[in-house]
């Protein structure tokens, strides 16, 4: 039956090629086929074939296996936007290469995928297109799954999650209640960042620069009753944990440290003559306290009304406040430093001098005390403000060895030696900080303090498409949590979408009106929904048991898989998603629900694929290159190979049709070379691959095993996928050159070993063609389940190596000599090469340029 075409329909799929022909029959004649008879490489047929087979075999589904080391690999889950482009393909291919490599290295690899599905874009689409957010989201997810399957990424699709599905957000609500039970969720009235376009509240991290992180609209300030998480309770642990993450990029850790903004200093008081209250200020530079020439306070400082009441300056202060009150705190700190004199003075605690109090736009009440001591001589911001308003500038710290130094054109901001500071003169800044602190504490007007820039996480959102907050408002019992057995609180499908201010849920009586779980009386549901970062702060744990209806995840699974070993995603998530996820995980660790206290052991930030105009790809710019159109034209494997070869994966690079065409040509070369020698590859590999062509085989084996070593180290340690692809192409060149110069190449164990190795190390990068060629070699087991090749140290120890010989920079020959050979020894051997000697005859050797173990260039005149 093997050679009978009429019987092909009854053959198992693995023995039938993409056109339905019996592969075994084709094998029997391929050894004698000419180049013209090799079938063409047709990725559009091969790739869907293998995607179907992998799924039928359930090849990528995995479970806990204590006998193998676990490797939890994850790319940041995408937003359900509907269509993926080649920039997304780069990210997911990068993860797939790592996952396939780790599996071939013996690890039990979990590599799941899901979708961050709640959020404003779905709601905006509903308003714009008259489509329900749920329908829009489900359609988008279906298309994205199709595209990801087409990309050939080895995801375990049994674990897929959709954060907008009730089976998921039931547990998001459960975790909200966990935060509440642990005293970490609370509700209070607070000034918030309001986006007038998206009609919702934003966390500080989402309003950086005074604009909405999604739409770029200028943010307004409003006073609203909101839900918060106490992230500040974990500030020190979030900071300390960064020191235990050697696998994270240093720039990401620096960004998080800066956002947490821990500062140690002293809080002390200035008396206000005629008043019972004092103004407290916080400083980290107590050594400059004798240089205070003004105090700056926030526009909403609690003593402001008392300070300005009845003063001639009152009207001017109120006018100033009205002019900046609509600005966000972040916006006020980043704009020009403005201020007006309040008409009041404070008393310096050490000198007794009168110090003017100014109302400013750059001091904010939510950080420190809402008041700052102004030291123009030793702070850039204070210096600029004092120059503008003609305030005194008093030098109290000088550079070491320069006691006569006086600040003129710029502040002196470094540590130094104190002057004009009474009994503290002559102390260094470091000595003075502790000594003056002791003095203030002894007087009862100061205390050591630690401040943070980090604020509690505001999670309330006034929108429909998000997880409902599981609380009701009862006239009798106040805020009451929804019992866990009543979760999930479901979103009503019939909410109206008009774009009007406020949440659409306010207009659904059947949702709003409910019963109090505590007293049984009438109550109203919370109509705010949660920030979508709530959903993405724990999703990596839901993958462990994606469809469990008894718990968000199983403890046993968490202790096997967590934490994530390798996390891949963009650096733009440094201070939102990554910070929130770390906070969440630490809370869960405290609750005994997860091992360790950091969620992601290693973090890798991939770069962007730019459009051919060198701008980031986006639909609005019209420069998006889609996955489908690229796969239709070139094939998925060519797309994957090009994207891994185009540059270091952590950097940006522009899309290139020339580059992907080159990848297609390379795959065609691999296809033809492998099929020309398929029969030899069907024979079992010979141990040791003994040489039959002397030094040529030894040199080939050296190339093969050096490439195994290089690719193994690059994927496993450095993630330099572009150098891996370069190594694969070099190995292809070596094999082609060997085959061209040896008629009996198929009989050489070294050549056969090299060709097998080529397919094995190609497999993570171009999985479809590698699988197809592996099968055509007669292999039944998937190439992706084969062991990764190990390099042979003996093959890397060469007794002779090639030296290139040049004369006046032009290649004139190659010699072989022992590694470490001296320049003179190589020169003597080179003189014996006829083509080299002909260039030296009758000429004067002016100098020799020697590169050990590589090259000798002889310069003659």
Short mmCIF file of C-alpha atoms in Angstrom, two decimals, residues 549-773:
data_model
loop_
_atom_site.label_atom_id
_atom_site.label_comp_id
_atom_site.label_asym_id
_atom_site.label_seq_id
_atom_site.Cartn_x
_atom_site.Cartn_y
_atom_site.Cartn_z
CA UNK A 549 -15.68 27.37 39.66
CA UNK A 550 -14.68 26.66 43.28
CA UNK A 551 -11.71 29.03 43.66
CA UNK A 552 -9.74 31.59 41.64
CA UNK A 553 -6.94 29.01 41.44
CA UNK A 554 -5.91 25.81 43.22
CA UNK A 555 -3.32 26.03 45.96
CA UNK A 556 -1.49 22.96 44.67
CA UNK A 557 -1.21 24.47 41.19
CA UNK A 558 0.06 27.78 42.62
CA UNK A 559 2.79 26.05 44.60
CA UNK A 560 3.87 24.16 41.47
CA UNK A 561 3.74 26.96 38.86
CA UNK A 562 4.09 30.32 40.63
CA UNK A 563 5.79 32.69 40.26
CA UNK A 564 6.04 33.38 36.53
CA UNK A 565 9.57 32.48 35.42
CA UNK A 566 9.77 34.66 32.31
CA UNK A 567 7.50 37.64 31.60
CA UNK A 568 7.62 39.49 28.28
CA UNK A 569 6.01 42.85 27.59
CA UNK A 570 6.44 46.53 26.90
CA UNK A 571 8.33 48.99 29.12
CA UNK A 572 5.31 51.31 29.01
CA UNK A 573 3.75 49.18 31.77
CA UNK A 574 6.56 49.87 34.26
CA UNK A 575 4.61 51.91 36.82
CA UNK A 576 1.03 50.77 36.32
CA UNK A 577 0.47 47.11 35.51
CA UNK A 578 3.78 45.89 36.93
CA UNK A 579 3.46 47.95 40.13
CA UNK A 580 -0.16 46.91 40.71
CA UNK A 581 0.56 43.25 39.99
CA UNK A 582 3.45 43.27 42.47
CA UNK A 583 1.22 44.89 45.12
CA UNK A 584 -1.53 42.35 44.48
CA UNK A 585 0.84 39.39 44.66
CA UNK A 586 2.32 40.56 47.98
CA UNK A 587 -1.17 40.80 49.47
CA UNK A 588 -1.95 37.29 48.24
CA UNK A 589 1.32 36.02 49.69
CA UNK A 590 0.37 37.55 53.05
CA UNK A 591 -2.96 35.73 52.77
CA UNK A 592 -1.12 32.43 52.24
CA UNK A 593 -2.49 31.97 48.73
CA UNK A 594 0.74 32.05 46.70
CA UNK A 595 4.40 31.16 47.28
CA UNK A 596 7.12 33.82 47.54
CA UNK A 597 6.18 37.50 47.25
CA UNK A 598 7.21 38.60 43.75
CA UNK A 599 5.09 37.53 40.75
CA UNK A 600 7.63 37.76 37.90
CA UNK A 601 11.14 36.35 38.28
CA UNK A 602 12.50 37.59 34.96
CA UNK A 603 11.16 40.49 32.92
CA UNK A 604 12.03 41.23 29.31
CA UNK A 605 10.89 44.37 27.46
CA UNK A 606 10.57 43.88 23.71
CA UNK A 607 10.98 46.75 21.28
CA UNK A 608 8.48 48.01 18.72
CA UNK A 609 8.20 47.16 15.04
CA UNK A 610 8.00 50.51 13.29
CA UNK A 611 6.19 51.24 10.07
CA UNK A 612 8.27 51.81 6.96
CA UNK A 613 8.03 55.53 7.81
CA UNK A 614 9.90 54.72 11.06
CA UNK A 615 6.90 55.59 13.23
CA UNK A 616 5.19 53.26 15.68
CA UNK A 617 2.51 51.22 13.93
CA UNK A 618 -1.04 52.41 14.54
CA UNK A 619 -4.30 52.47 12.63
CA UNK A 620 -4.49 56.25 12.97
CA UNK A 621 -1.16 56.64 11.15
CA UNK A 622 -2.20 54.20 8.44
CA UNK A 623 1.09 52.29 8.65
CA UNK A 624 -0.11 48.97 10.08
CA UNK A 625 1.17 45.76 8.47
CA UNK A 626 -1.28 42.98 9.28
CA UNK A 627 -0.43 39.40 10.21
CA UNK A 628 -2.94 37.96 7.76
CA UNK A 629 -1.74 39.85 4.70
CA UNK A 630 1.89 39.04 5.54
CA UNK A 631 1.18 35.35 6.10
CA UNK A 632 -0.80 35.17 2.85
CA UNK A 633 2.12 36.53 0.88
CA UNK A 634 5.21 35.16 2.61
CA UNK A 635 4.08 32.52 5.09
CA UNK A 636 4.17 32.64 8.88
CA UNK A 637 7.58 31.03 9.26
CA UNK A 638 9.17 33.71 7.09
CA UNK A 639 7.46 36.40 9.21
CA UNK A 640 8.72 34.79 12.40
CA UNK A 641 12.26 34.28 11.12
CA UNK A 642 12.53 37.84 9.84
CA UNK A 643 11.19 39.39 13.04
CA UNK A 644 13.67 37.43 15.14
CA UNK A 645 16.57 38.34 12.84
CA UNK A 646 15.87 42.05 12.28
CA UNK A 647 17.64 43.27 15.41
CA UNK A 648 18.07 42.71 19.14
CA UNK A 649 14.57 41.97 20.49
CA UNK A 650 14.80 44.75 23.06
CA UNK A 651 15.20 47.47 20.41
CA UNK A 652 12.88 49.03 17.84
CA UNK A 653 13.32 48.34 14.14
CA UNK A 654 11.48 49.36 10.95
CA UNK A 655 9.47 46.88 8.94
CA UNK A 656 11.21 45.78 5.76
CA UNK A 657 9.69 43.91 2.83
CA UNK A 658 13.26 43.27 1.65
CA UNK A 659 14.06 41.62 4.96
CA UNK A 660 11.09 39.28 4.97
CA UNK A 661 11.75 38.35 1.33
CA UNK A 662 15.27 37.38 2.43
CA UNK A 663 13.81 35.16 5.15
CA UNK A 664 11.64 33.45 2.54
CA UNK A 665 14.71 32.75 0.38
CA UNK A 666 16.55 31.31 3.38
CA UNK A 667 13.69 28.93 4.14
CA UNK A 668 13.61 27.84 0.51
CA UNK A 669 17.33 27.03 0.72
CA UNK A 670 16.78 24.95 3.86
CA UNK A 671 13.88 23.18 2.14
CA UNK A 672 15.92 22.24 -0.93
CA UNK A 673 19.04 21.24 0.96
CA UNK A 674 17.11 18.98 3.33
CA UNK A 675 15.06 17.28 0.63
CA UNK A 676 18.13 16.64 -1.52
CA UNK A 677 19.54 14.59 1.36
CA UNK A 678 16.32 13.30 2.92
CA UNK A 679 17.18 9.62 2.48
CA UNK A 680 20.46 10.04 4.36
CA UNK A 681 18.63 11.85 7.11
CA UNK A 682 16.23 8.92 7.48
CA UNK A 683 19.08 6.72 8.62
CA UNK A 684 19.67 6.60 12.39
CA UNK A 685 22.38 9.07 13.46
CA UNK A 686 25.76 7.53 14.15
CA UNK A 687 27.26 8.12 17.57
CA UNK A 688 30.34 10.31 17.46
CA UNK A 689 29.84 11.18 13.78
CA UNK A 690 33.27 9.87 12.81
CA UNK A 691 34.99 11.78 10.04
CA UNK A 692 35.22 10.32 6.55
CA UNK A 693 36.58 13.44 4.87
CA UNK A 694 39.37 14.25 7.28
CA UNK A 695 39.84 17.87 8.23
CA UNK A 696 36.78 19.02 6.25
CA UNK A 697 34.53 16.89 8.45
CA UNK A 698 36.33 18.04 11.59
CA UNK A 699 35.88 21.66 10.53
CA UNK A 700 32.20 21.07 9.77
CA UNK A 701 31.66 19.43 13.16
CA UNK A 702 33.35 22.36 14.82
CA UNK A 703 30.93 24.72 13.04
CA UNK A 704 27.91 22.59 13.96
CA UNK A 705 28.74 22.31 17.64
CA UNK A 706 29.86 25.91 18.01
CA UNK A 707 26.45 26.95 16.61
CA UNK A 708 24.65 24.65 19.05
CA UNK A 709 26.59 26.22 21.90
CA UNK A 710 25.98 29.75 20.64
CA UNK A 711 22.24 29.38 20.06
CA UNK A 712 21.76 27.56 23.36
CA UNK A 713 23.43 30.36 25.30
CA UNK A 714 21.82 33.18 23.34
CA UNK A 715 18.24 31.96 23.80
CA UNK A 716 18.69 30.77 27.35
CA UNK A 717 20.74 33.61 28.80
CA UNK A 718 20.71 36.72 26.64
CA UNK A 719 17.61 36.54 24.45
CA UNK A 720 19.66 37.68 21.44
CA UNK A 721 17.41 36.00 18.89
CA UNK A 722 18.94 37.94 16.00
CA UNK A 723 22.37 36.39 16.63
CA UNK A 724 20.68 32.97 16.86
CA UNK A 725 19.19 33.41 13.40
CA UNK A 726 22.58 34.59 12.15
CA UNK A 727 24.16 31.43 13.55
CA UNK A 728 21.51 29.29 11.85
CA UNK A 729 22.20 31.01 8.52
CA UNK A 730 25.95 30.50 8.95
CA UNK A 731 25.37 26.81 9.59
CA UNK A 732 23.21 26.66 6.46
CA UNK A 733 26.03 28.27 4.47
CA UNK A 734 28.53 25.76 5.85
CA UNK A 735 26.31 22.81 4.97
CA UNK A 736 25.64 24.08 1.47
CA UNK A 737 29.36 24.66 0.90
CA UNK A 738 30.18 21.17 2.16
CA UNK A 739 27.54 19.57 -0.06
CA UNK A 740 28.79 21.51 -3.08
CA UNK A 741 32.38 20.32 -2.58
CA UNK A 742 31.65 16.70 -1.59
CA UNK A 743 29.71 14.45 -3.94
CA UNK A 744 29.32 11.96 -1.12
CA UNK A 745 28.00 14.48 1.42
CA UNK A 746 25.07 12.24 2.33
CA UNK A 747 27.52 9.53 3.36
CA UNK A 748 29.28 11.83 5.83
CA UNK A 749 28.06 11.41 9.42
CA UNK A 750 29.29 14.95 10.12
CA UNK A 751 27.15 16.39 7.32
CA UNK A 752 24.08 14.38 8.34
CA UNK A 753 24.56 15.42 11.94
CA UNK A 754 24.81 19.04 10.81
CA UNK A 755 21.63 18.88 8.77
CA UNK A 756 19.70 17.29 11.64
CA UNK A 757 21.05 19.98 13.94
CA UNK A 758 19.99 22.69 11.50
CA UNK A 759 16.37 21.53 11.69
CA UNK A 760 16.42 21.13 15.47
CA UNK A 761 17.76 24.61 16.21
CA UNK A 762 15.52 26.10 13.50
CA UNK A 763 12.40 24.53 15.03
CA UNK A 764 11.63 27.19 17.68
CA UNK A 765 11.97 29.96 15.09
CA UNK A 766 10.20 28.38 12.10
CA UNK A 767 8.13 25.58 13.62
CA UNK A 768 6.06 24.59 10.57
CA UNK A 769 8.79 24.03 8.00
CA UNK A 770 10.95 22.30 10.61
CA UNK A 771 8.09 19.94 11.47
CA UNK A 772 7.34 19.25 7.80
CA UNK A 773 10.95 18.46 6.92
#
